[in-house]
Amino acid sequence: MKVLVVGSGGREHALSWKIGSSPLVDEVFCAPGNGGIAADAICVDIPAEDIASLKKFAKDNAIELTVVGPEAPLVAGIVDAFQAEGLPVFGPVRRGAMLEGSKIFSKELMEKACIPTAACGVFTDAEEARAYARKAPFPTVVKADGLAAGKGVIVTGCADEACTAIDEILVRKAFGSAGASIVVEERLVGEEASFIAICDGEHIVPLASSQDHKPAFDGDEGPNTGGMGACSPAPVLSGDAYGRVLDTILYPLVGALKKQGITYRGVLYAGLMITDRGPYVLEFNARMGDPETQPLLMRLKSDLVPVLYEVAKGGSIKGMELAWENGPSVCVVMASGGYPGPYEKGRVITGLADAGRVEGVKVFHAGTRLQDDRVVTSGGRVLGVTAQAPDLEAAMGRAYRAAGLISFEGAHYRKDIGHKALRRLS
Ligand code: AMP
Ligand code: GLY
């Protein structure tokens, strides 16, 4: 079959690569793709948000499966548009993607389903929000309701900081209409992990656990980013905790969505805080994590396409299972100088071929493009150097050996991806 992957980041590179390895697949297209995806798929110059053109491309080229990577087109209704034309597409409909598109929708749903999550208040009025933050017996986190390119969450240490954050979003409108309403919630303490699963509206096929590293610098210091690296599995979700997430979070969520009349078919991603009281939900996403997808798909032994296709055509995934390599995987994100702040583009990248020859390594491209016959940077997160090995230390060793072979002006990356997992194992 012919498959179209929508998106242009490291996650979409990993998806294109994995889908292309399926014996069921003849051709993979990626729209718009990037400089590295071009080696694993045919890149099509259509932006991920241009739903009308994507639909036309899928129809004209007899695409049998479209897999949507990022959240923006999901929230904009790409799945509804494809379904209206009878085109098989993997991802939730617009109302389902509200799980990610509106933090208030997601908090209300969690409350209805008794899913463990931080206590919160919802506000449009700054004075009321400030009063809540001042009275709260805990430090708070202030969140814009809508999509704010991963920047709409402000973690605060005291009521004064919370009030500043509230004013930033509700009064100074730092995130525009995405911040017309806010959630002010309890700041939870624990270790973060990601739980990603595929859902057919009723049944769930969970992926292995994973862990992102969001702050820019080693030791979880510095500003928040889209994710500076990830590993799988996440030891903090071993044994009991993994099953608890399914029983106390994901199945109740699917039930609550159904009660709202939403048959949720696509990826359910729970961003979790593992607290003393068990796993709590920080947020839900309606798509796979980036960079978690890169190490996850490196470890995935099974063909992913049958599960995606079944969901896309409205079938059942009951009883389907995914098999994983026992050995862990690690993804180290190499970023442009300045990221997550302003950064320059167009820097020539060298050493990619050598890095790709390190045993167990695949270099996924996130923000690159081809210029003549060179690969140059074109985004904040540039590469996801990903490695799999029989044990975590070896996987980290391989990923860092490969990253050390790559250079571009201004490149920076964290040197401690996987350390938290390693500490927990020892
Ligand atoms: P989100 O975009 O909701 O995942 O939030 C971004 C980051 O903010 C998360 O990865 C956490 O590090 C942090 N965060 C969000 N909500 C909370 C919370 N209730 N308590 C502590 N940290 C949080
Ligand atoms: N890795 C965090 C995210 O994809 O939202």
mmCIF file of N, CA and C in Angstrom, residues 49 51 71-81 94 97 147:
data_model
loop_
_atom_site.group_PDB
_atom_site.id
_atom_site.type_symbol
_atom_site.label_atom_id
_atom_site.label_comp_id
_atom_site.label_asym_id
_atom_site.label_seq_id
_atom_site.Cartn_x
_atom_site.Cartn_y
_atom_site.Cartn_z
ATOM 1 N N GLU A 49 -0.481 21.857 7.719
ATOM 2 C CA GLU A 49 -1.763 22.495 8.058
ATOM 3 C C GLU A 49 -2.658 22.686 6.834
ATOM 4 N N ILE A 51 -4.881 21.322 4.856
ATOM 5 C CA ILE A 51 -5.705 20.109 4.818
ATOM 6 C C ILE A 51 -6.277 19.853 3.420
ATOM 7 N N GLU A 71 -0.046 17.852 16.248
ATOM 8 C CA GLU A 71 -1.361 18.145 16.799
ATOM 9 C C GLU A 71 -2.151 19.191 16.012
ATOM 10 N N ALA A 72 -1.437 20.167 15.413
ATOM 11 C CA ALA A 72 -2.171 21.288 14.807
ATOM 12 C C ALA A 72 -3.197 20.826 13.760
ATOM 13 N N PRO A 73 -2.805 19.975 12.793
ATOM 14 C CA PRO A 73 -3.824 19.541 11.826
ATOM 15 C C PRO A 73 -4.938 18.693 12.458
ATOM 16 N N LEU A 74 -4.618 17.950 13.520
ATOM 17 C CA LEU A 74 -5.658 17.154 14.185
ATOM 18 C C LEU A 74 -6.706 18.073 14.806
ATOM 19 N N VAL A 75 -6.203 19.103 15.517
ATOM 20 C CA VAL A 75 -7.112 20.041 16.179
ATOM 21 C C VAL A 75 -7.896 20.833 15.126
ATOM 22 N N ALA A 76 -7.293 21.019 13.949
ATOM 23 C CA ALA A 76 -7.973 21.749 12.876
ATOM 24 C C ALA A 76 -8.955 20.864 12.104
ATOM 25 N N GLY A 77 -8.978 19.554 12.396
ATOM 26 C CA GLY A 77 -9.992 18.707 11.782
ATOM 27 C C GLY A 77 -9.575 17.939 10.540
ATOM 28 N N ILE A 78 -8.287 17.631 10.398
ATOM 29 C CA ILE A 78 -7.837 16.902 9.199
ATOM 30 C C ILE A 78 -8.504 15.530 9.095
ATOM 31 N N VAL A 79 -8.710 14.887 10.241
ATOM 32 C CA VAL A 79 -9.278 13.535 10.210
ATOM 33 C C VAL A 79 -10.736 13.580 9.769
ATOM 34 N N ASP A 80 -11.482 14.554 10.264
ATOM 35 C CA ASP A 80 -12.877 14.712 9.840
ATOM 36 C C ASP A 80 -12.937 14.932 8.326
ATOM 37 N N ALA A 81 -12.011 15.771 7.817
ATOM 38 C CA ALA A 81 -12.010 16.097 6.387
ATOM 39 C C ALA A 81 -11.693 14.868 5.537
ATOM 40 N N ARG A 94 -11.644 15.889 15.179
ATOM 41 C CA ARG A 94 -11.412 17.189 15.815
ATOM 42 C C ARG A 94 -11.887 17.229 17.270
ATOM 43 N N ALA A 97 -9.454 15.421 19.411
ATOM 44 C CA ALA A 97 -8.175 16.125 19.543
ATOM 45 C C ALA A 97 -8.270 17.292 20.526
ATOM 46 N N LEU A 147 -3.743 25.658 22.354
ATOM 47 C CA LEU A 147 -2.416 25.298 21.858
ATOM 48 C C LEU A 147 -1.532 26.543 21.811
#
